[in-house]
PDB file of C-alpha atoms and ligand atoms in Angstrom:
ATOM      1  CA  MET A   1      35.198  10.450   1.937  1.00  0.00           C
ATOM      2  CA  ASN A   2      32.381   8.017   2.725  1.00  0.00           C
ATOM      3  CA  SER A   3      30.808   7.047  -0.603  1.00  0.00           C
ATOM      4  CA  LYS A   4      28.398   4.506   0.865  1.00  0.00           C
ATOM      5  CA  LYS A   5      24.749   4.847   0.003  1.00  0.00           C
ATOM      6  CA  LYS A   6      22.598   6.162   2.839  1.00  0.00           C
ATOM      7  CA  ILE A   7      19.267   4.353   2.914  1.00  0.00           C
ATOM      8  CA  GLY A   8      16.439   5.245   5.269  1.00  0.00           C
ATOM      9  CA  ILE A   9      14.041   2.614   6.569  1.00  0.00           C
ATOM     10  CA  MET A  10      10.545   3.667   7.506  1.00  0.00           C
ATOM     11  CA  GLY A  11       9.088   0.540   9.022  1.00  0.00           C
ATOM     12  CA  GLY A  12       5.573   0.464  10.316  1.00  0.00           C
ATOM     13  CA  THR A  13       2.299  -1.274  10.845  1.00  0.00           C
ATOM     14  CA  PHE A  14       0.757   1.545   8.784  1.00  0.00           C
ATOM     15  CA  ASP A  15      -2.833   0.801   9.771  1.00  0.00           C
ATOM     16  CA  PRO A  16      -3.313   3.287   8.163  1.00  0.00           C
ATOM     17  CA  ILE A  17      -0.279   5.208   6.897  1.00  0.00           C
ATOM     18  CA  HIS A  18      -0.796   8.926   7.599  1.00  0.00           C
ATOM     19  CA  ASN A  19       0.754  12.324   7.023  1.00  0.00           C
ATOM     20  CA  ALA A  20       2.976  12.237  10.127  1.00  0.00           C
ATOM     21  CA  HIS A  21       4.635   9.014   8.879  1.00  0.00           C
ATOM     22  CA  LEU A  22       5.354  10.749   5.566  1.00  0.00           C
ATOM     23  CA  ALA A  23       6.560  13.959   7.216  1.00  0.00           C
ATOM     24  CA  LEU A  24       8.861  11.976   9.508  1.00  0.00           C
ATOM     25  CA  ALA A  25      10.410  10.115   6.576  1.00  0.00           C
ATOM     26  CA  GLN A  26      10.798  13.389   4.683  1.00  0.00           C
ATOM     27  CA  ALA A  27      12.512  15.030   7.687  1.00  0.00           C
ATOM     28  CA  ALA A  28      14.972  12.133   7.874  1.00  0.00           C
ATOM     29  CA  TYR A  29      15.537  12.211   4.115  1.00  0.00           C
ATOM     30  CA  GLU A  30      16.361  15.915   4.145  1.00  0.00           C
ATOM     31  CA  GLN A  31      18.206  16.272   7.427  1.00  0.00           C
ATOM     32  CA  LEU A  32      20.395  13.175   7.062  1.00  0.00           C
ATOM     33  CA  GLY A  33      21.017  13.524   3.326  1.00  0.00           C
ATOM     34  CA  LEU A  34      19.599  10.077   2.578  1.00  0.00           C
ATOM     35  CA  ASP A  35      19.646   8.663  -0.945  1.00  0.00           C
ATOM     36  CA  TYR A  36      16.124   7.336  -0.511  1.00  0.00           C
ATOM     37  CA  VAL A  37      13.750   5.942   2.113  1.00  0.00           C
ATOM     38  CA  LEU A  38      12.384   2.401   1.996  1.00  0.00           C
ATOM     39  CA  PHE A  39       8.828   2.073   3.275  1.00  0.00           C
ATOM     40  CA  ILE A  40       8.470  -1.368   4.798  1.00  0.00           C
ATOM     41  CA  PRO A  41       5.052  -2.466   6.046  1.00  0.00           C
ATOM     42  CA  ALA A  42       5.342  -5.135   8.717  1.00  0.00           C
ATOM     43  CA  CYS A  43       3.614  -8.366   7.718  1.00  0.00           C
ATOM     44  CA  GLN A  44       3.131  -9.488  11.285  1.00  0.00           C
ATOM     45  CA  PRO A  45       4.082  -6.707  13.702  1.00  0.00           C
ATOM     46  CA  PRO A  46       5.727  -8.508  16.628  1.00  0.00           C
ATOM     47  CA  HIS A  47       4.279  -6.133  19.198  1.00  0.00           C
ATOM     48  CA  LYS A  48       0.624  -6.113  18.108  1.00  0.00           C
ATOM     49  CA  ASP A  49      -2.257  -8.497  18.380  1.00  0.00           C
ATOM     50  CA  SER A  50      -2.721  -9.737  14.790  1.00  0.00           C
ATOM     51  CA  VAL A  51      -6.508  -9.978  15.238  1.00  0.00           C
ATOM     52  CA  GLU A  52      -6.686  -6.220  15.590  1.00  0.00           C
ATOM     53  CA  VAL A  53      -4.492  -5.296  12.637  1.00  0.00           C
ATOM     54  CA  SER A  54      -5.810  -4.949   9.074  1.00  0.00           C
ATOM     55  CA  ASP A  55      -4.489  -7.531   6.655  1.00  0.00           C
ATOM     56  CA  ALA A  56      -1.023  -6.951   5.257  1.00  0.00           C
ATOM     57  CA  ASP A  57      -2.117  -6.479   1.632  1.00  0.00           C
ATOM     58  CA  THR A  58      -4.532  -3.723   2.582  1.00  0.00           C
ATOM     59  CA  ARG A  59      -1.897  -1.889   4.624  1.00  0.00           C
ATOM     60  CA  ALA A  60       0.676  -2.354   1.857  1.00  0.00           C
ATOM     61  CA  ASN A  61      -1.716  -0.941  -0.759  1.00  0.00           C
ATOM     62  CA  MET A  62      -2.192   2.185   1.326  1.00  0.00           C
ATOM     63  CA  VAL A  63       1.582   2.605   1.659  1.00  0.00           C
ATOM     64  CA  LYS A  64       2.035   2.274  -2.121  1.00  0.00           C
ATOM     65  CA  LEU A  65      -0.629   4.932  -2.730  1.00  0.00           C
ATOM     66  CA  ALA A  66       0.814   7.280  -0.109  1.00  0.00           C
ATOM     67  CA  ILE A  67       4.326   7.311  -1.570  1.00  0.00           C
ATOM     68  CA  ALA A  68       3.393   7.101  -5.259  1.00  0.00           C
ATOM     69  CA  ASP A  69       4.184  10.752  -5.974  1.00  0.00           C
ATOM     70  CA  ASN A  70       7.583  10.836  -4.257  1.00  0.00           C
ATOM     71  CA  PRO A  71      10.551   9.346  -6.157  1.00  0.00           C
ATOM     72  CA  ASN A  72      12.649   9.393  -2.961  1.00  0.00           C
ATOM     73  CA  PHE A  73      10.265   7.031  -1.195  1.00  0.00           C
ATOM     74  CA  VAL A  74      10.500   3.405  -2.291  1.00  0.00           C
ATOM     75  CA  PHE A  75       8.152   0.565  -1.392  1.00  0.00           C
ATOM     76  CA  SER A  76       9.705  -2.636  -0.063  1.00  0.00           C
ATOM     77  CA  ASP A  77       7.882  -5.944   0.403  1.00  0.00           C
ATOM     78  CA  ILE A  78      10.793  -7.505   2.271  1.00  0.00           C
ATOM     79  CA  GLU A  79       8.730  -8.144   5.414  1.00  0.00           C
ATOM     80  CA  LEU A  80       5.604  -9.180   3.499  1.00  0.00           C
ATOM     81  CA  LYS A  81       7.577 -12.033   1.954  1.00  0.00           C
ATOM     82  CA  ARG A  82       8.681 -13.428   5.314  1.00  0.00           C
ATOM     83  CA  THR A  83       6.543 -15.604   7.532  1.00  0.00           C
ATOM     84  CA  GLY A  84       6.296 -15.235  11.288  1.00  0.00           C
ATOM     85  CA  ASN A  85       6.947 -12.102  13.290  1.00  0.00           C
ATOM     86  CA  SER A  86       8.412  -9.216  11.293  1.00  0.00           C
ATOM     87  CA  TYR A  87      11.449  -8.629  13.465  1.00  0.00           C
ATOM     88  CA  THR A  88      13.408  -5.491  12.590  1.00  0.00           C
ATOM     89  CA  VAL A  89      16.719  -7.250  13.156  1.00  0.00           C
ATOM     90  CA  ASP A  90      15.870  -9.831  10.465  1.00  0.00           C
ATOM     91  CA  THR A  91      14.985  -7.068   8.007  1.00  0.00           C
ATOM     92  CA  LEU A  92      18.266  -5.265   8.653  1.00  0.00           C
ATOM     93  CA  THR A  93      20.241  -8.491   8.253  1.00  0.00           C
ATOM     94  CA  GLN A  94      18.526  -9.204   4.923  1.00  0.00           C
ATOM     95  CA  LEU A  95      18.980  -5.642   3.667  1.00  0.00           C
ATOM     96  CA  LYS A  96      22.653  -5.634   4.574  1.00  0.00           C
ATOM     97  CA  GLU A  97      23.130  -8.868   2.654  1.00  0.00           C
ATOM     98  CA  LEU A  98      21.372  -7.369  -0.378  1.00  0.00           C
ATOM     99  CA  ASP A  99      23.447  -4.196  -0.356  1.00  0.00           C
ATOM    100  CA  LYS A 100      26.719  -4.357   1.526  1.00  0.00           C
ATOM    101  CA  ASP A 101      27.710  -0.897   0.328  1.00  0.00           C
ATOM    102  CA  ALA A 102      24.990   0.928   2.181  1.00  0.00           C
ATOM    103  CA  ASP A 103      24.497   2.451   5.582  1.00  0.00           C
ATOM    104  CA  TYR A 104      21.000   2.065   6.970  1.00  0.00           C
ATOM    105  CA  TYR A 105      19.047   4.619   8.991  1.00  0.00           C
ATOM    106  CA  PHE A 106      16.060   3.214  10.848  1.00  0.00           C
ATOM    107  CA  ILE A 107      13.480   5.980  11.241  1.00  0.00           C
ATOM    108  CA  LEU A 108      11.255   5.869  14.284  1.00  0.00           C
ATOM    109  CA  GLY A 109       9.106   7.886  16.661  1.00  0.00           C
ATOM    110  CA  ALA A 110       9.541   8.466  20.372  1.00  0.00           C
ATOM    111  CA  ASP A 111       7.455   5.522  21.585  1.00  0.00           C
ATOM    112  CA  SER A 112       9.537   3.090  19.566  1.00  0.00           C
ATOM    113  CA  LEU A 113      12.744   4.667  20.841  1.00  0.00           C
ATOM    114  CA  PHE A 114      11.591   4.231  24.429  1.00  0.00           C
ATOM    115  CA  SER A 115      10.691   0.588  23.843  1.00  0.00           C
ATOM    116  CA  ILE A 116      13.494  -0.556  21.545  1.00  0.00           C
ATOM    117  CA  LYS A 117      15.464  -2.071  24.422  1.00  0.00           C
ATOM    118  CA  LYS A 118      12.708  -4.684  24.698  1.00  0.00           C
ATOM    119  CA  TRP A 119      12.609  -5.551  21.008  1.00  0.00           C
ATOM    120  CA  TYR A 120      14.151  -8.745  19.698  1.00  0.00           C
ATOM    121  CA  LYS A 121      17.980  -8.388  19.633  1.00  0.00           C
ATOM    122  CA  PRO A 122      18.199  -4.627  20.231  1.00  0.00           C
ATOM    123  CA  ASP A 123      21.997  -4.772  20.313  1.00  0.00           C
ATOM    124  CA  GLU A 124      22.087  -6.160  16.768  1.00  0.00           C
ATOM    125  CA  ILE A 125      19.535  -3.628  15.541  1.00  0.00           C
ATOM    126  CA  MET A 126      21.659  -0.788  16.839  1.00  0.00           C
ATOM    127  CA  SER A 127      24.873  -2.245  15.439  1.00  0.00           C
ATOM    128  CA  LYS A 128      23.326  -2.611  11.984  1.00  0.00           C
ATOM    129  CA  ALA A 129      21.542   0.748  11.708  1.00  0.00           C
ATOM    130  CA  VAL A 130      21.722   4.334  12.799  1.00  0.00           C
ATOM    131  CA  LEU A 131      18.502   5.343  14.567  1.00  0.00           C
ATOM    132  CA  ALA A 132      16.829   8.514  13.261  1.00  0.00           C
ATOM    133  CA  VAL A 133      14.234   9.602  15.768  1.00  0.00           C
ATOM    134  CA  GLY A 134      11.483  12.175  15.586  1.00  0.00           C
ATOM    135  CA  THR A 135      10.056  13.798  18.673  1.00  0.00           C
ATOM    136  CA  ARG A 136       6.414  13.360  19.686  1.00  0.00           C
ATOM    137  CA  ASN A 137       4.312  15.488  21.958  1.00  0.00           C
ATOM    138  CA  ASN A 138       4.120  12.716  24.559  1.00  0.00           C
ATOM    139  CA  LYS A 139       7.829  13.081  25.426  1.00  0.00           C
ATOM    140  CA  THR A 140       9.816  16.169  26.350  1.00  0.00           C
ATOM    141  CA  ILE A 141      13.083  16.895  24.625  1.00  0.00           C
ATOM    142  CA  GLU A 142      14.873  16.247  27.941  1.00  0.00           C
ATOM    143  CA  GLU A 143      13.268  12.794  28.204  1.00  0.00           C
ATOM    144  CA  MET A 144      14.269  12.079  24.608  1.00  0.00           C
ATOM    145  CA  ARG A 145      17.868  13.151  25.236  1.00  0.00           C
ATOM    146  CA  ALA A 146      18.079  11.028  28.403  1.00  0.00           C
ATOM    147  CA  CYS A 147      16.773   7.986  26.530  1.00  0.00           C
ATOM    148  CA  ILE A 148      19.219   8.567  23.677  1.00  0.00           C
ATOM    149  CA  ASP A 149      22.153   8.902  26.121  1.00  0.00           C
ATOM    150  CA  ASP A 150      21.129   5.656  27.816  1.00  0.00           C
ATOM    151  CA  LEU A 151      20.924   3.765  24.504  1.00  0.00           C
ATOM    152  CA  LYS A 152      24.247   5.196  23.382  1.00  0.00           C
ATOM    153  CA  ALA A 153      25.900   4.111  26.621  1.00  0.00           C
ATOM    154  CA  THR A 154      24.302   0.643  26.675  1.00  0.00           C
ATOM    155  CA  PHE A 155      24.514  -0.293  23.005  1.00  0.00           C
ATOM    156  CA  ASN A 156      27.110   2.091  21.608  1.00  0.00           C
ATOM    157  CA  ALA A 157      24.241   3.228  19.372  1.00  0.00           C
ATOM    158  CA  ASP A 158      24.425   5.971  16.775  1.00  0.00           C
ATOM    159  CA  ILE A 159      21.210   7.980  17.237  1.00  0.00           C
ATOM    160  CA  ARG A 160      20.247  11.164  15.418  1.00  0.00           C
ATOM    161  CA  LEU A 161      17.512  13.357  16.843  1.00  0.00           C
ATOM    162  CA  LEU A 162      15.530  14.903  14.007  1.00  0.00           C
ATOM    163  CA  ASP A 163      14.165  18.402  14.066  1.00  0.00           C
ATOM    164  CA  PHE A 164      10.506  17.481  13.785  1.00  0.00           C
ATOM    165  CA  PRO A 165       7.302  19.333  14.709  1.00  0.00           C
ATOM    166  CA  ASP A 166       4.699  17.816  17.016  1.00  0.00           C
ATOM    167  CA  LEU A 167       2.137  16.289  14.685  1.00  0.00           C
ATOM    168  CA  ASP A 168      -0.630  14.882  16.794  1.00  0.00           C
ATOM    169  CA  ILE A 169      -1.749  12.159  14.372  1.00  0.00           C
ATOM    170  CA  SER A 170      -1.775   8.464  15.173  1.00  0.00           C
ATOM    171  CA  SER A 171      -3.153   5.470  13.312  1.00  0.00           C
ATOM    172  CA  THR A 172      -5.159   4.487  16.397  1.00  0.00           C
ATOM    173  CA  GLU A 173      -6.838   7.882  16.515  1.00  0.00           C
ATOM    174  CA  LEU A 174      -7.566   7.798  12.774  1.00  0.00           C
ATOM    175  CA  ARG A 175      -9.279   4.418  13.136  1.00  0.00           C
ATOM    176  CA  ASN A 176     -11.300   5.810  16.020  1.00  0.00           C
ATOM    177  CA  ILE A 177     -12.326   8.901  14.054  1.00  0.00           C
ATOM    178  CA  ARG A 178     -13.497   6.684  11.175  1.00  0.00           C
ATOM    179  CA  GLY A 179     -15.213   4.309  13.567  1.00  0.00           C
ATOM    180  CA  GLU A 180     -17.171   7.213  14.970  1.00  0.00           C
ATOM    181  CA  GLY A 181     -18.284   8.144  11.458  1.00  0.00           C
ATOM    182  CA  HIS A 182     -16.094  11.211  10.968  1.00  0.00           C
ATOM    183  CA  SER A 183     -13.763  12.128   8.135  1.00  0.00           C
ATOM    184  CA  ILE A 184      -9.982  11.691   8.143  1.00  0.00           C
ATOM    185  CA  LYS A 185      -9.565  13.913   5.091  1.00  0.00           C
ATOM    186  CA  TYR A 186      -6.360  15.999   5.238  1.00  0.00           C
ATOM    187  CA  LEU A 187      -4.842  13.697   7.875  1.00  0.00           C
ATOM    188  CA  VAL A 188      -3.879  11.090   5.291  1.00  0.00           C
ATOM    189  CA  PRO A 189      -2.987  11.608   1.612  1.00  0.00           C
ATOM    190  CA  GLU A 190      -6.069  12.089  -0.560  1.00  0.00           C
ATOM    191  CA  ASN A 191      -5.637   8.810  -2.448  1.00  0.00           C
ATOM    192  CA  VAL A 192      -5.302   6.916   0.839  1.00  0.00           C
ATOM    193  CA  CYS A 193      -8.442   8.625   2.125  1.00  0.00           C
ATOM    194  CA  ASP A 194     -10.299   7.563  -1.034  1.00  0.00           C
ATOM    195  CA  PHE A 195      -9.007   3.991  -0.682  1.00  0.00           C
ATOM    196  CA  ILE A 196     -10.175   3.847   2.946  1.00  0.00           C
ATOM    197  CA  THR A 197     -13.599   5.200   1.977  1.00  0.00           C
ATOM    198  CA  ASP A 198     -13.990   2.866  -1.021  1.00  0.00           C
ATOM    199  CA  SER A 199     -12.861  -0.172   1.000  1.00  0.00           C
ATOM    200  CA  LYS A 200     -15.102   0.814   3.927  1.00  0.00           C
ATOM    201  CA  LEU A 201     -12.154   0.416   6.260  1.00  0.00           C
ATOM    202  CA  TYR A 202     -12.299   1.114   9.993  1.00  0.00           C
ATOM    203  CA  LEU A 203     -16.031   1.729  10.031  1.00  0.00           C
ATOM    204  CA  LYS A 204     -16.471  -0.606  12.945  1.00  0.00           C
ATOM    205  CA  LEU A 205     -14.252  -0.078  15.937  1.00  0.00           C
ATOM    206  CA  LYS A 206     -12.466  -3.256  16.831  1.00  0.00           C
ATOM    207  CA  LYS A 207     -12.981  -4.765  20.262  1.00  0.00           C
ATOM    208  CA  SER A 208     -10.346  -2.648  21.933  1.00  0.00           C
ATOM    209  CA  ARG A 209     -10.174   1.051  21.009  1.00  0.00           C
ATOM    210  CA  LYS A 210      -6.460   1.097  21.624  1.00  0.00           C
ATOM    211  CA  ALA A 211      -4.043  -0.973  19.559  1.00  0.00           C
ATOM    212  CA  LYS A 212      -2.546  -3.434  21.956  1.00  0.00           C
ATOM    213  CA  LYS A 213       1.153  -2.832  22.149  1.00  0.00           C
ATOM    214  CA  SER A 214       3.372  -5.172  24.033  1.00  0.00           C
ATOM    215  CA  TYR A 215       7.010  -4.384  23.750  1.00  0.00           C
ATOM    216  CA  ASP A 216       8.330  -7.559  25.326  1.00  0.00           C
ATOM    217  CA  ASN A 217       9.254  -8.937  21.921  1.00  0.00           C
TER     218      ASN A 217
HETATM  219  P1  NAP B 301       3.364   2.567  13.129  1.00  0.00           P
HETATM  220  O1  NAP B 301       2.443   2.690  14.286  1.00  0.00           O
HETATM  221  O2  NAP B 301       2.790   2.433  11.793  1.00  0.00           O
HETATM  222  O3  NAP B 301       4.366   3.812  13.161  1.00  0.00           O
HETATM  223  C1  NAP B 301       5.531   3.816  12.357  1.00  0.00           C
HETATM  224  C2  NAP B 301       6.527   4.808  12.930  1.00  0.00           C
HETATM  225  O4  NAP B 301       6.028   6.148  12.756  1.00  0.00           O
HETATM  226  C3  NAP B 301       6.750   4.601  14.429  1.00  0.00           C
HETATM  227  O5  NAP B 301       8.122   4.667  14.701  1.00  0.00           O
HETATM  228  C4  NAP B 301       5.957   5.753  15.033  1.00  0.00           C
HETATM  229  O6  NAP B 301       6.490   6.255  16.232  1.00  0.00           O
HETATM  230  C5  NAP B 301       6.115   6.834  13.991  1.00  0.00           C
HETATM  231  N1  NAP B 301       5.031   7.811  14.115  1.00  0.00           N
HETATM  232  C6  NAP B 301       3.714   7.589  13.926  1.00  0.00           C
HETATM  233  N2  NAP B 301       3.011   8.716  14.138  1.00  0.00           N
HETATM  234  C7  NAP B 301       3.913   9.669  14.480  1.00  0.00           C
HETATM  235  C8  NAP B 301       3.791  11.052  14.848  1.00  0.00           C
HETATM  236  N3  NAP B 301       2.615  11.672  14.896  1.00  0.00           N
HETATM  237  N4  NAP B 301       4.920  11.717  15.155  1.00  0.00           N
HETATM  238  C9  NAP B 301       6.134  11.086  15.126  1.00  0.00           C
HETATM  239  N5  NAP B 301       6.302   9.772  14.807  1.00  0.00           N
HETATM  240  C10 NAP B 301       5.204   9.091  14.482  1.00  0.00           C
HETATM  241  O7  NAP B 301       4.346   1.343  13.310  1.00  0.00           O
HETATM  242  P2  NAP B 301       4.767   0.543  14.640  1.00  0.00           P
HETATM  243  O8  NAP B 301       3.765  -0.515  14.885  1.00  0.00           O
HETATM  244  O9  NAP B 301       5.085   1.508  15.731  1.00  0.00           O
HETATM  245  O10 NAP B 301       6.126  -0.166  14.155  1.00  0.00           O
HETATM  246  C11 NAP B 301       7.269   0.627  13.792  1.00  0.00           C
HETATM  247  C12 NAP B 301       8.398  -0.301  13.350  1.00  0.00           C
HETATM  248  O11 NAP B 301       9.009  -0.902  14.484  1.00  0.00           O
HETATM  249  C13 NAP B 301       7.951  -1.461  12.451  1.00  0.00           C
HETATM  250  O12 NAP B 301       8.931  -1.653  11.462  1.00  0.00           O
HETATM  251  C14 NAP B 301       7.904  -2.635  13.418  1.00  0.00           C
HETATM  252  O13 NAP B 301       8.072  -3.887  12.805  1.00  0.00           O
HETATM  253  C15 NAP B 301       9.100  -2.283  14.288  1.00  0.00           C
HETATM  254  N6  NAP B 301       9.062  -3.026  15.575  1.00  0.00           N
HETATM  255  C16 NAP B 301       9.877  -4.096  15.706  1.00  0.00           C
HETATM  256  C17 NAP B 301       9.875  -4.827  16.879  1.00  0.00           C
HETATM  257  C18 NAP B 301      10.818  -5.994  16.994  1.00  0.00           C
HETATM  258  O14 NAP B 301      11.609  -6.212  16.085  1.00  0.00           O
HETATM  259  N7  NAP B 301      10.727  -6.766  18.047  1.00  0.00           N
HETATM  260  C19 NAP B 301       9.029  -4.454  17.940  1.00  0.00           C
HETATM  261  C20 NAP B 301       8.204  -3.348  17.767  1.00  0.00           C
HETATM  262  C21 NAP B 301       8.224  -2.623  16.572  1.00  0.00           C
HETATM  263  P3  NAP B 301       6.003   5.755  17.696  1.00  0.00           P
HETATM  264  O15 NAP B 301       6.856   4.621  18.009  1.00  0.00           O
HETATM  265  O16 NAP B 301       6.240   6.963  18.560  1.00  0.00           O
HETATM  266  O17 NAP B 301       4.543   5.391  17.593  1.00  0.00           O
END
């Protein structure tokens, strides 16, 4: 019997963290029988223009608030402590050194799955972690399955497709809603909503309405 710990990793820019992030982590926790899920805010997301991303402490504070009431969700500052780009492969290497008796499950959405081939050292990422992927309304189940088959064939990856409802919430859209002066109540946990209001976050739309994502890194 495999007695290794099963640890989920919910990595993200979390600008801001929202209810779909939490629901995705919960789906992985339940469906894969994880011991707990680490929430790891990226200090410097490799695929985003740092000018457009809120500072790391602010994003980390929101993550801490969002998971405060769930003992199965654990905050990790592993990427906040590193300088330079927060590459997932480096995080997995560090985590595996810290706990050799654990299997890691990297939790991600469809867009990340479709771009992971272009991340830094995708082969190492997929050799160090199982991928636990949630569907999103922008991809059909057939497209998801085809992508999973391709990654399995190319990288010998272990990928688990989660049973996950379409939750049409994105951090970009939440920033836009705030920027247009509307409320994001009920789309993020209440304490996160209060934090965003008190800190006057996202009141001004940044230059570009869309977060710039470049997956060539
Ligand atoms: P994010 O925008 O905060 O999102 C975090 C995760 O939640 C993503 O996988 C995202 O899926 C998923 N998600 C968000 N809303 C969802 C919804 N409504 N339904 C289902 N899934 C949803 O974080 P991110 O900027 O994408 O980064 C995710 C992680 O990937 C971070 O740990 C980052 O460092 C890592 N990353 C690493 C590299 C690299 O090492 N080179 C490159 C890129 C990203 P989607 O992908 O579908 O948005």
